[in-house]
Amino acid sequence: MSRPRKHKRLYLAELSGSLVLYALVLSATLVVGRTLPEGALRTAVSVSPMLPLLLVVWVIVRQIRRADEFIRKITLEHLAIAAAVTAGWTFTYGFLENAGFPKLSMFTVWPVMGAAWGAMAMLDSLRSR
């Protein structure tokens, strides 16, 4: 098996495992957190899904560091464009909120950025065929 293929399989296994752990902790905190009285314990339980999410970040950083310079360059380009798209969308929607549109949760930012990042990766993949 080639080295890039081995790294990709390892990355997918690590990422899947950390995302499953995140989903389990998130599910538990949504159930348990609602039953706790307001205070420090409820706050700690509410943010506890961030611990396995840090594992997700670590897995992504490891994968980028394992990649060659070209892949790192492409990844950086995709991330930069995704950040710019997200910034444009959030600013635009902020103005729309001033015009009476409903307020959106901060939870909407990452899906927008992730979708933009994924779209850039797919477009680039199609373009390079």
CSV table of C-alpha atoms in Angstrom, one decimal:
chain,number,residue,atom,x,y,z
A,1,MET,CA,0.0,0.0,0.0
A,2,SER,CA,1.4,3.4,-0.9
A,3,ARG,CA,2.2,5.9,1.8
A,4,PRO,CA,-0.4,8.5,0.9
A,5,ARG,CA,-3.1,5.7,0.8
A,6,LYS,CA,-1.9,4.4,4.2
A,7,HIS,CA,-2.1,7.9,5.6
A,8,LYS,CA,-5.6,8.5,4.2
A,9,ARG,CA,-6.9,5.2,5.7
A,10,LEU,CA,-5.3,6.1,9.0
A,11,TYR,CA,-6.8,9.6,8.9
A,12,LEU,CA,-10.3,8.3,8.1
A,13,ALA,CA,-10.1,5.8,10.9
A,14,GLU,CA,-8.8,8.4,13.4
A,15,LEU,CA,-11.3,11.0,12.3
A,16,SER,CA,-14.2,8.5,12.4
A,17,GLY,CA,-13.3,7.4,15.9
A,18,SER,CA,-13.0,10.9,17.2
A,19,LEU,CA,-16.3,12.0,15.6
A,20,VAL,CA,-18.1,9.0,17.1
A,21,LEU,CA,-16.6,9.9,20.5
A,22,TYR,CA,-17.8,13.5,20.0
A,23,ALA,CA,-21.3,12.3,19.1
A,24,LEU,CA,-21.5,10.1,22.1
A,25,VAL,CA,-20.3,12.8,24.5
A,26,LEU,CA,-22.7,15.3,22.8
A,27,SER,CA,-25.6,13.0,23.1
A,28,ALA,CA,-24.9,12.4,26.8
A,29,THR,CA,-24.5,16.1,27.6
A,30,LEU,CA,-27.8,17.0,25.8
A,31,VAL,CA,-29.6,14.5,28.0
A,32,VAL,CA,-27.7,15.1,31.3
A,33,GLY,CA,-27.2,18.8,30.9
A,34,ARG,CA,-30.9,19.6,30.9
A,35,THR,CA,-31.5,17.9,34.2
A,36,LEU,CA,-28.8,19.9,36.0
A,37,PRO,CA,-29.5,23.2,37.8
A,38,GLU,CA,-27.9,26.3,36.3
A,39,GLY,CA,-24.4,26.8,37.5
A,40,ALA,CA,-20.8,25.7,37.1
A,41,LEU,CA,-21.5,22.0,36.8
A,42,ARG,CA,-24.2,22.5,34.1
A,43,THR,CA,-21.8,24.8,32.2
A,44,ALA,CA,-18.9,22.3,32.4
A,45,VAL,CA,-21.2,19.5,31.2
A,46,SER,CA,-22.5,21.7,28.4
A,47,VAL,CA,-19.0,22.4,27.0
A,48,SER,CA,-17.7,18.9,27.6
A,49,PRO,CA,-18.2,17.9,23.9
A,50,MET,CA,-15.3,20.3,23.1
A,51,LEU,CA,-12.9,17.7,24.6
A,52,PRO,CA,-13.4,15.1,21.9
A,53,LEU,CA,-13.7,17.9,19.4
A,54,LEU,CA,-10.1,18.9,20.3
A,55,LEU,CA,-9.3,15.3,19.4
A,56,VAL,CA,-10.8,15.9,15.9
A,57,VAL,CA,-8.7,19.1,15.6
A,58,TRP,CA,-5.6,17.0,16.5
A,59,VAL,CA,-6.4,14.4,13.9
A,60,ILE,CA,-6.8,17.0,11.2
A,61,VAL,CA,-3.5,18.7,12.1
A,62,ARG,CA,-1.7,15.4,12.1
A,63,GLN,CA,-3.1,14.7,8.6
A,64,ILE,CA,-2.0,18.0,7.3
A,65,ARG,CA,1.5,17.6,8.7
A,66,ARG,CA,1.7,14.1,7.1
A,67,ALA,CA,0.8,15.6,3.7
A,68,ASP,CA,3.4,16.8,1.1
A,69,GLU,CA,3.8,20.5,0.3
A,70,PHE,CA,1.4,20.4,-2.7
A,71,ILE,CA,-1.4,19.0,-0.6
A,72,ARG,CA,-0.7,21.4,2.2
A,73,LYS,CA,-0.9,24.3,-0.4
A,74,ILE,CA,-4.2,23.1,-1.8
A,75,THR,CA,-5.6,22.6,1.7
A,76,LEU,CA,-4.6,26.1,2.7
A,77,GLU,CA,-6.2,27.5,-0.4
A,78,HIS,CA,-9.5,25.7,0.2
A,79,LEU,CA,-9.5,26.8,3.8
A,80,ALA,CA,-8.8,30.4,3.0
A,81,ILE,CA,-11.6,30.5,0.4
A,82,ALA,CA,-14.0,28.8,2.8
A,83,ALA,CA,-13.1,31.3,5.5
A,84,ALA,CA,-13.7,34.2,3.0
A,85,VAL,CA,-17.1,32.7,1.9
A,86,THR,CA,-18.1,32.2,5.6
A,87,ALA,CA,-17.0,35.8,6.5
A,88,GLY,CA,-19.1,37.2,3.5
A,89,TRP,CA,-22.1,35.1,4.5
A,90,THR,CA,-22.0,36.0,8.2
A,91,PHE,CA,-21.6,39.7,7.4
A,92,THR,CA,-24.4,39.6,4.9
A,93,TYR,CA,-26.7,37.8,7.2
A,94,GLY,CA,-25.8,40.2,10.0
A,95,PHE,CA,-27.2,43.0,7.9
A,96,LEU,CA,-30.3,41.0,7.1
A,97,GLU,CA,-30.8,40.5,10.9
A,98,ASN,CA,-30.9,44.3,11.1
A,99,ALA,CA,-33.6,44.2,8.5
A,100,GLY,CA,-35.7,41.9,10.6
A,101,PHE,CA,-34.5,38.4,9.6
A,102,PRO,CA,-34.4,35.9,12.5
A,103,LYS,CA,-31.2,35.7,14.6
A,104,LEU,CA,-29.1,32.6,13.8
A,105,SER,CA,-27.1,30.6,16.3
A,106,MET,CA,-23.3,30.5,16.1
A,107,PHE,CA,-23.8,26.8,15.4
A,108,THR,CA,-24.6,27.8,11.8
A,109,VAL,CA,-21.1,29.2,11.1
A,110,TRP,CA,-19.1,25.9,11.0
A,111,PRO,CA,-21.6,24.1,8.7
A,112,VAL,CA,-21.3,27.0,6.3
A,113,MET,CA,-17.5,26.9,6.5
A,114,GLY,CA,-17.4,23.1,6.2
A,115,ALA,CA,-19.7,23.2,3.2
A,116,ALA,CA,-17.6,25.8,1.5
A,117,TRP,CA,-14.5,23.9,2.2
A,118,GLY,CA,-16.0,20.7,0.9
A,119,ALA,CA,-17.3,22.4,-2.2
A,120,MET,CA,-13.9,23.9,-2.9
A,121,ALA,CA,-12.3,20.4,-2.6
A,122,MET,CA,-14.9,18.9,-4.9
A,123,LEU,CA,-14.6,21.6,-7.5
A,124,ASP,CA,-10.8,21.4,-7.4
A,125,SER,CA,-11.0,17.6,-7.7
A,126,LEU,CA,-13.3,17.9,-10.8
A,127,ARG,CA,-11.2,20.6,-12.3
A,128,SER,CA,-8.0,18.5,-12.0
A,129,ARG,CA,-9.4,15.5,-13.8
